[in-house]
């Protein structure tokens, strides 16, 4: 059990550029979650996968955001045409089942200039 | 929809003193309750959770929390804090009637332990 990993840890980009983040969950965890955390706030739910199926999306996830989890393993979160308001820490978590603990990765900190 | 309120944005305390971090929640259905800790530039680590059973829950690092259904509270306590407990603490809830475990977090309480 190596824990949830996220790459990159930091990303600085210019407004209007596209960025992609990767999350590798704990192996055999079938549930994967993305959250966003802005400065001084708690994490906010973005989206959820059970295996490869994306089953829930928050209204925070605008059309510029897309998430995938091919083959039910790692997941990617892409933001198109980034805006300064997208600057935040993007956290990934995984769990083995509905009532199980969500284990969080270290996050990817995005800065949009 | 559920919500979580952490009234104290920052709690300063001296080393070896007791501490209580307050958490109140709002939900129309039964919930699971969690406390997570976040150290600088790191992800969240679970301290403890309440799913059912005994309302007094013990977690890692000497922390404990008590679920009070009538007051809709889940306060976190530690009898004697260490410098290393300095971190951000988040309370979170998850409603039982959802098909998955979406966590709703409070805004966090920064615990500052000084010598």
PDB file of C-alpha atoms in Angstrom:
ATOM      1  CA  UNK A   1       0.000   0.000   0.000  1.00  0.00           C
ATOM      2  CA  UNK A   2       1.897   3.012  -1.278  1.00  0.00           C
ATOM      3  CA  UNK A   3      -0.896   5.518  -0.753  1.00  0.00           C
ATOM      4  CA  UNK A   4      -2.562   7.868  -3.196  1.00  0.00           C
ATOM      5  CA  UNK A   5      -0.119   9.712  -5.434  1.00  0.00           C
ATOM      6  CA  UNK A   6      -0.708  12.835  -7.492  1.00  0.00           C
ATOM      7  CA  UNK A   7       1.340  14.437 -10.226  1.00  0.00           C
ATOM      8  CA  UNK A   8       2.500  17.052 -10.659  1.00  0.00           C
ATOM      9  CA  UNK A   9       2.677  18.464  -7.133  1.00  0.00           C
ATOM     10  CA  UNK A  10       2.828  22.001  -8.427  1.00  0.00           C
ATOM     11  CA  UNK A  11       1.731  23.538 -11.709  1.00  0.00           C
ATOM     12  CA  UNK A  12       2.099  27.147 -12.785  1.00  0.00           C
ATOM     13  CA  UNK A  13       0.373  28.118 -15.984  1.00  0.00           C
ATOM     14  CA  UNK A  14      -0.769  31.170 -17.855  1.00  0.00           C
ATOM     15  CA  UNK A  15      -4.422  32.059 -18.193  1.00  0.00           C
ATOM     16  CA  UNK A  16      -5.977  30.359 -21.181  1.00  0.00           C
ATOM     17  CA  UNK A  17      -3.696  27.329 -21.179  1.00  0.00           C
ATOM     18  CA  UNK A  18      -4.872  23.757 -20.642  1.00  0.00           C
ATOM     19  CA  UNK A  19      -3.578  21.664 -17.756  1.00  0.00           C
ATOM     20  CA  UNK A  20      -3.921  17.997 -16.823  1.00  0.00           C
ATOM     21  CA  UNK A  21      -3.415  16.391 -13.439  1.00  0.00           C
ATOM     22  CA  UNK A  22      -3.001  12.712 -12.677  1.00  0.00           C
ATOM     23  CA  UNK A  23      -4.096  10.705  -9.653  1.00  0.00           C
ATOM     24  CA  UNK A  24      -3.020   7.130  -8.890  1.00  0.00           C
ATOM     25  CA  UNK A  25      -5.273   5.655  -6.213  1.00  0.00           C
ATOM     26  CA  UNK A  26      -4.452   2.920  -3.764  1.00  0.00           C
ATOM     27  CA  UNK A  27      -4.470  -0.305  -5.719  1.00  0.00           C
ATOM     28  CA  UNK A  28      -7.780  -2.176  -5.676  1.00  0.00           C
ATOM     29  CA  UNK A  29      -9.695   0.885  -4.448  1.00  0.00           C
ATOM     30  CA  UNK A  30     -12.695   1.050  -6.741  1.00  0.00           C
ATOM     31  CA  UNK A  31     -13.844   4.527  -5.693  1.00  0.00           C
ATOM     32  CA  UNK A  32     -11.997   7.700  -6.630  1.00  0.00           C
ATOM     33  CA  UNK A  33     -12.862  11.279  -5.754  1.00  0.00           C
ATOM     34  CA  UNK A  34     -11.638  14.712  -6.805  1.00  0.00           C
ATOM     35  CA  UNK A  35     -11.897  17.724  -4.515  1.00  0.00           C
ATOM     36  CA  UNK A  36     -10.790  21.328  -4.843  1.00  0.00           C
ATOM     37  CA  UNK A  37      -9.426  23.374  -1.939  1.00  0.00           C
ATOM     38  CA  UNK A  38      -8.987  27.125  -2.123  1.00  0.00           C
ATOM     39  CA  UNK A  39      -7.036  29.182   0.373  1.00  0.00           C
ATOM     40  CA  UNK A  40      -8.674  29.275   3.789  1.00  0.00           C
ATOM     41  CA  UNK A  41     -11.424  26.850   2.833  1.00  0.00           C
ATOM     42  CA  UNK A  42     -12.134  23.189   3.296  1.00  0.00           C
ATOM     43  CA  UNK A  43     -12.038  20.842   0.322  1.00  0.00           C
ATOM     44  CA  UNK A  44     -15.080  20.919  -1.967  1.00  0.00           C
ATOM     45  CA  UNK A  45     -16.300  17.866  -3.843  1.00  0.00           C
ATOM     46  CA  UNK A  46     -15.863  17.928  -7.620  1.00  0.00           C
ATOM     47  CA  UNK A  47     -16.543  14.456  -8.967  1.00  0.00           C
ATOM     48  CA  UNK A  48     -16.633  10.746  -8.157  1.00  0.00           C
ATOM     49  CA  UNK A  49     -15.818   7.527 -10.008  1.00  0.00           C
ATOM     50  CA  UNK A  50     -16.771   3.990  -9.211  1.00  0.00           C
ATOM     51  CA  UNK A  51     -14.372   1.909 -11.257  1.00  0.00           C
ATOM     52  CA  UNK A  52     -14.330   3.611 -14.683  1.00  0.00           C
ATOM     53  CA  UNK A  53     -17.795   5.141 -14.420  1.00  0.00           C
ATOM     54  CA  UNK A  54     -18.133   8.813 -13.485  1.00  0.00           C
ATOM     55  CA  UNK A  55     -21.263   8.724 -11.343  1.00  0.00           C
ATOM     56  CA  UNK A  56     -21.494  12.182  -9.851  1.00  0.00           C
ATOM     57  CA  UNK A  57     -20.359  15.678 -10.776  1.00  0.00           C
ATOM     58  CA  UNK A  58     -20.619  18.833  -8.710  1.00  0.00           C
ATOM     59  CA  UNK A  59     -22.006  22.028 -10.134  1.00  0.00           C
ATOM     60  CA  UNK A  60     -18.517  23.401  -9.430  1.00  0.00           C
ATOM     61  CA  UNK A  61     -17.295  21.325 -12.355  1.00  0.00           C
ATOM     62  CA  UNK A  62     -17.867  23.669 -15.274  1.00  0.00           C
ATOM     63  CA  UNK A  63     -17.708  22.640 -18.916  1.00  0.00           C
ATOM     64  CA  UNK A  64     -14.014  23.520 -18.928  1.00  0.00           C
ATOM     65  CA  UNK A  65     -13.328  20.664 -16.536  1.00  0.00           C
ATOM     66  CA  UNK A  66     -13.235  17.032 -17.563  1.00  0.00           C
ATOM     67  CA  UNK A  67     -12.238  13.956 -15.611  1.00  0.00           C
ATOM     68  CA  UNK A  68     -11.584  10.426 -16.757  1.00  0.00           C
ATOM     69  CA  UNK A  69     -10.680   7.124 -15.196  1.00  0.00           C
ATOM     70  CA  UNK A  70      -9.874   4.711 -18.004  1.00  0.00           C
ATOM     71  CA  UNK A  71      -9.853   1.055 -17.008  1.00  0.00           C
ATOM     72  CA  UNK A  72     -10.793   2.008 -13.469  1.00  0.00           C
ATOM     73  CA  UNK A  73      -7.224   2.643 -12.420  1.00  0.00           C
ATOM     74  CA  UNK A  74      -5.595   6.080 -12.491  1.00  0.00           C
ATOM     75  CA  UNK A  75      -7.618   9.223 -13.134  1.00  0.00           C
ATOM     76  CA  UNK A  76      -6.927  12.478 -14.916  1.00  0.00           C
ATOM     77  CA  UNK A  77      -8.467  15.879 -14.372  1.00  0.00           C
ATOM     78  CA  UNK A  78      -8.146  18.345 -17.242  1.00  0.00           C
ATOM     79  CA  UNK A  79      -8.908  22.035 -17.102  1.00  0.00           C
ATOM     80  CA  UNK A  80      -9.239  23.801 -20.426  1.00  0.00           C
ATOM     81  CA  UNK A  81      -8.744  27.548 -20.923  1.00  0.00           C
ATOM     82  CA  UNK A  82      -7.637  28.073 -17.348  1.00  0.00           C
ATOM     83  CA  UNK A  83      -8.782  31.144 -15.458  1.00  0.00           C
ATOM     84  CA  UNK A  84      -7.247  32.807 -12.428  1.00  0.00           C
ATOM     85  CA  UNK A  85     -10.178  31.558 -10.372  1.00  0.00           C
ATOM     86  CA  UNK A  86      -9.034  28.002 -11.046  1.00  0.00           C
ATOM     87  CA  UNK A  87      -6.011  28.547  -8.808  1.00  0.00           C
ATOM     88  CA  UNK A  88      -6.401  26.052  -5.989  1.00  0.00           C
ATOM     89  CA  UNK A  89      -5.165  22.783  -4.535  1.00  0.00           C
ATOM     90  CA  UNK A  90      -6.706  19.813  -6.349  1.00  0.00           C
ATOM     91  CA  UNK A  91      -6.997  16.773  -4.110  1.00  0.00           C
ATOM     92  CA  UNK A  92      -7.638  13.199  -5.088  1.00  0.00           C
ATOM     93  CA  UNK A  93      -8.911  10.518  -2.712  1.00  0.00           C
ATOM     94  CA  UNK A  94      -9.725   6.846  -3.025  1.00  0.00           C
ATOM     95  CA  UNK A  95     -11.695   4.337  -0.990  1.00  0.00           C
ATOM     96  CA  UNK A  96     -12.530   0.659  -1.089  1.00  0.00           C
ATOM     97  CA  UNK A  97     -16.248   1.103  -0.652  1.00  0.00           C
ATOM     98  CA  UNK A  98     -19.105   3.339   0.368  1.00  0.00           C
ATOM     99  CA  UNK A  99     -18.567   3.490   4.075  1.00  0.00           C
ATOM    100  CA  UNK A 100     -14.815   3.184   3.956  1.00  0.00           C
ATOM    101  CA  UNK A 101     -12.276   5.835   4.743  1.00  0.00           C
ATOM    102  CA  UNK A 102     -11.234   8.135   1.925  1.00  0.00           C
ATOM    103  CA  UNK A 103      -7.460   8.286   1.662  1.00  0.00           C
ATOM    104  CA  UNK A 104      -6.170  11.543   0.255  1.00  0.00           C
ATOM    105  CA  UNK A 105      -3.179  12.230  -1.915  1.00  0.00           C
ATOM    106  CA  UNK A 106      -0.808  15.165  -1.352  1.00  0.00           C
ATOM    107  CA  UNK A 107      -2.614  17.305  -3.906  1.00  0.00           C
ATOM    108  CA  UNK A 108      -1.635  19.311  -6.968  1.00  0.00           C
ATOM    109  CA  UNK A 109      -1.312  23.025  -6.377  1.00  0.00           C
ATOM    110  CA  UNK A 110      -2.349  24.998  -9.471  1.00  0.00           C
ATOM    111  CA  UNK A 111      -1.400  28.623  -9.926  1.00  0.00           C
ATOM    112  CA  UNK A 112      -2.870  30.465 -12.898  1.00  0.00           C
ATOM    113  CA  UNK A 113      -1.073  33.695 -13.750  1.00  0.00           C
TER     114      UNK A 113
ATOM    115  CA  UNK B   1     -28.192  19.456   1.889  1.00  0.00           C
ATOM    116  CA  UNK B   2     -25.751  18.903   4.669  1.00  0.00           C
ATOM    117  CA  UNK B   3     -23.371  21.551   5.977  1.00  0.00           C
ATOM    118  CA  UNK B   4     -20.587  21.778   8.542  1.00  0.00           C
ATOM    119  CA  UNK B   5     -19.691  24.704  10.764  1.00  0.00           C
ATOM    120  CA  UNK B   6     -16.356  25.085  12.469  1.00  0.00           C
ATOM    121  CA  UNK B   7     -16.800  28.243  14.501  1.00  0.00           C
ATOM    122  CA  UNK B   8     -13.159  28.706  15.452  1.00  0.00           C
ATOM    123  CA  UNK B   9     -10.884  29.594  12.558  1.00  0.00           C
ATOM    124  CA  UNK B  10      -7.837  29.535  14.816  1.00  0.00           C
ATOM    125  CA  UNK B  11      -7.160  28.090  18.279  1.00  0.00           C
ATOM    126  CA  UNK B  12      -3.927  29.052  20.042  1.00  0.00           C
ATOM    127  CA  UNK B  13      -2.874  26.824  22.930  1.00  0.00           C
ATOM    128  CA  UNK B  14       0.219  26.137  24.989  1.00  0.00           C
ATOM    129  CA  UNK B  15       2.016  22.828  24.817  1.00  0.00           C
ATOM    130  CA  UNK B  16       0.654  20.171  27.205  1.00  0.00           C
ATOM    131  CA  UNK B  17      -2.645  22.045  27.633  1.00  0.00           C
ATOM    132  CA  UNK B  18      -5.976  20.438  26.681  1.00  0.00           C
ATOM    133  CA  UNK B  19      -7.783  21.519  23.546  1.00  0.00           C
ATOM    134  CA  UNK B  20     -11.255  21.246  22.033  1.00  0.00           C
ATOM    135  CA  UNK B  21     -12.028  22.009  18.420  1.00  0.00           C
ATOM    136  CA  UNK B  22     -15.708  22.526  17.781  1.00  0.00           C
ATOM    137  CA  UNK B  23     -17.764  21.129  14.933  1.00  0.00           C
ATOM    138  CA  UNK B  24     -21.496  21.413  14.318  1.00  0.00           C
ATOM    139  CA  UNK B  25     -23.318  19.942  11.376  1.00  0.00           C
ATOM    140  CA  UNK B  26     -26.685  20.232   9.708  1.00  0.00           C
ATOM    141  CA  UNK B  27     -28.417  17.410   7.909  1.00  0.00           C
ATOM    142  CA  UNK B  28     -31.938  16.080   7.488  1.00  0.00           C
ATOM    143  CA  UNK B  29     -30.762  12.467   7.523  1.00  0.00           C
ATOM    144  CA  UNK B  30     -28.310  10.332   9.444  1.00  0.00           C
ATOM    145  CA  UNK B  31     -24.663  11.033   8.794  1.00  0.00           C
ATOM    146  CA  UNK B  32     -21.168   9.694   9.092  1.00  0.00           C
ATOM    147  CA  UNK B  33     -18.752  12.136  10.758  1.00  0.00           C
ATOM    148  CA  UNK B  34     -15.020  12.579  10.294  1.00  0.00           C
ATOM    149  CA  UNK B  35     -12.082  14.630  11.480  1.00  0.00           C
ATOM    150  CA  UNK B  36      -9.116  15.069   9.165  1.00  0.00           C
ATOM    151  CA  UNK B  37      -5.779  16.808   9.818  1.00  0.00           C
ATOM    152  CA  UNK B  38      -3.756  18.639   7.199  1.00  0.00           C
ATOM    153  CA  UNK B  39      -0.113  19.512   7.732  1.00  0.00           C
ATOM    154  CA  UNK B  40       1.445  22.245   5.563  1.00  0.00           C
ATOM    155  CA  UNK B  41       1.741  21.306   1.897  1.00  0.00           C
ATOM    156  CA  UNK B  42       0.295  17.873   2.508  1.00  0.00           C
ATOM    157  CA  UNK B  43      -2.955  16.081   1.861  1.00  0.00           C
ATOM    158  CA  UNK B  44      -5.531  15.192   4.485  1.00  0.00           C
ATOM    159  CA  UNK B  45      -5.025  12.422   7.003  1.00  0.00           C
ATOM    160  CA  UNK B  46      -7.922  10.795   8.822  1.00  0.00           C
ATOM    161  CA  UNK B  47      -7.836  11.300  12.598  1.00  0.00           C
ATOM    162  CA  UNK B  48     -11.056   9.482  13.462  1.00  0.00           C
ATOM    163  CA  UNK B  49     -14.532   8.715  12.234  1.00  0.00           C
ATOM    164  CA  UNK B  50     -17.981   8.000  13.613  1.00  0.00           C
ATOM    165  CA  UNK B  51     -20.145   5.570  11.659  1.00  0.00           C
ATOM    166  CA  UNK B  52     -22.326   4.038  14.382  1.00  0.00           C
ATOM    167  CA  UNK B  53     -22.164   2.589  17.877  1.00  0.00           C
ATOM    168  CA  UNK B  54     -20.396   4.281  20.760  1.00  0.00           C
ATOM    169  CA  UNK B  55     -20.642   8.035  20.582  1.00  0.00           C
ATOM    170  CA  UNK B  56     -17.118   8.458  21.956  1.00  0.00           C
ATOM    171  CA  UNK B  57     -14.608   7.786  19.222  1.00  0.00           C
ATOM    172  CA  UNK B  58     -10.883   7.460  19.726  1.00  0.00           C
ATOM    173  CA  UNK B  59      -8.464   8.242  16.947  1.00  0.00           C
ATOM    174  CA  UNK B  60      -4.783   8.516  16.216  1.00  0.00           C
ATOM    175  CA  UNK B  61      -2.289  10.751  18.007  1.00  0.00           C
ATOM    176  CA  UNK B  62      -4.332  10.787  21.232  1.00  0.00           C
ATOM    177  CA  UNK B  63      -7.350  12.578  19.756  1.00  0.00           C
ATOM    178  CA  UNK B  64     -10.942  11.685  20.528  1.00  0.00           C
ATOM    179  CA  UNK B  65     -14.339  13.051  19.560  1.00  0.00           C
ATOM    180  CA  UNK B  66     -17.861  12.725  20.861  1.00  0.00           C
ATOM    181  CA  UNK B  67     -20.943  12.542  18.687  1.00  0.00           C
ATOM    182  CA  UNK B  68     -23.914  14.390  20.161  1.00  0.00           C
ATOM    183  CA  UNK B  69     -26.983  13.831  18.020  1.00  0.00           C
ATOM    184  CA  UNK B  70     -29.276  16.190  19.932  1.00  0.00           C
ATOM    185  CA  UNK B  71     -26.794  19.051  19.582  1.00  0.00           C
ATOM    186  CA  UNK B  72     -25.647  17.956  16.121  1.00  0.00           C
ATOM    187  CA  UNK B  73     -22.062  18.294  17.243  1.00  0.00           C
ATOM    188  CA  UNK B  74     -18.860  16.292  16.865  1.00  0.00           C
ATOM    189  CA  UNK B  75     -16.220  18.143  18.870  1.00  0.00           C
ATOM    190  CA  UNK B  76     -12.583  17.022  18.774  1.00  0.00           C
ATOM    191  CA  UNK B  77     -10.535  16.883  21.967  1.00  0.00           C
ATOM    192  CA  UNK B  78      -7.041  16.111  23.140  1.00  0.00           C
ATOM    193  CA  UNK B  79      -6.053  16.183  26.819  1.00  0.00           C
ATOM    194  CA  UNK B  80      -2.467  17.331  26.242  1.00  0.00           C
ATOM    195  CA  UNK B  81      -1.224  18.790  22.963  1.00  0.00           C
ATOM    196  CA  UNK B  82       2.272  18.730  21.490  1.00  0.00           C
ATOM    197  CA  UNK B  83       4.059  21.190  19.266  1.00  0.00           C
ATOM    198  CA  UNK B  84       3.723  18.634  16.478  1.00  0.00           C
ATOM    199  CA  UNK B  85      -0.085  18.914  16.635  1.00  0.00           C
ATOM    200  CA  UNK B  86       0.148  22.339  14.982  1.00  0.00           C
ATOM    201  CA  UNK B  87      -1.889  21.888  11.793  1.00  0.00           C
ATOM    202  CA  UNK B  88      -5.236  22.561  10.138  1.00  0.00           C
ATOM    203  CA  UNK B  89      -8.124  20.383  11.297  1.00  0.00           C
ATOM    204  CA  UNK B  90     -11.202  19.720   9.196  1.00  0.00           C
ATOM    205  CA  UNK B  91     -14.525  18.284  10.267  1.00  0.00           C
ATOM    206  CA  UNK B  92     -16.537  16.534   7.551  1.00  0.00           C
ATOM    207  CA  UNK B  93     -19.886  14.809   7.147  1.00  0.00           C
ATOM    208  CA  UNK B  94     -21.310  12.313   4.700  1.00  0.00           C
ATOM    209  CA  UNK B  95     -24.995  11.539   4.410  1.00  0.00           C
ATOM    210  CA  UNK B  96     -25.999   7.894   4.730  1.00  0.00           C
ATOM    211  CA  UNK B  97     -28.662   8.041   2.060  1.00  0.00           C
ATOM    212  CA  UNK B  98     -26.284   8.880  -0.771  1.00  0.00           C
ATOM    213  CA  UNK B  99     -25.096   6.079  -2.983  1.00  0.00           C
ATOM    214  CA  UNK B 100     -21.536   7.185  -2.459  1.00  0.00           C
ATOM    215  CA  UNK B 101     -19.551   8.899   0.227  1.00  0.00           C
ATOM    216  CA  UNK B 102     -19.327  12.545  -0.747  1.00  0.00           C
ATOM    217  CA  UNK B 103     -17.604  14.414   2.048  1.00  0.00           C
ATOM    218  CA  UNK B 104     -18.746  17.907   2.950  1.00  0.00           C
ATOM    219  CA  UNK B 105     -16.054  19.771   4.878  1.00  0.00           C
ATOM    220  CA  UNK B 106     -16.056  22.675   7.250  1.00  0.00           C
ATOM    221  CA  UNK B 107     -13.758  25.635   6.687  1.00  0.00           C
ATOM    222  CA  UNK B 108     -11.162  24.264   9.070  1.00  0.00           C
ATOM    223  CA  UNK B 109      -9.604  25.234  12.402  1.00  0.00           C
ATOM    224  CA  UNK B 110      -5.937  26.084  12.610  1.00  0.00           C
ATOM    225  CA  UNK B 111      -4.443  24.728  15.838  1.00  0.00           C
ATOM    226  CA  UNK B 112      -1.381  26.668  16.924  1.00  0.00           C
ATOM    227  CA  UNK B 113       0.609  25.044  19.727  1.00  0.00           C
ATOM    228  CA  UNK B 114       3.308  27.144  21.326  1.00  0.00           C
ATOM    229  CA  UNK B 115       5.936  26.197  23.934  1.00  0.00           C
TER     230      UNK B 115
END
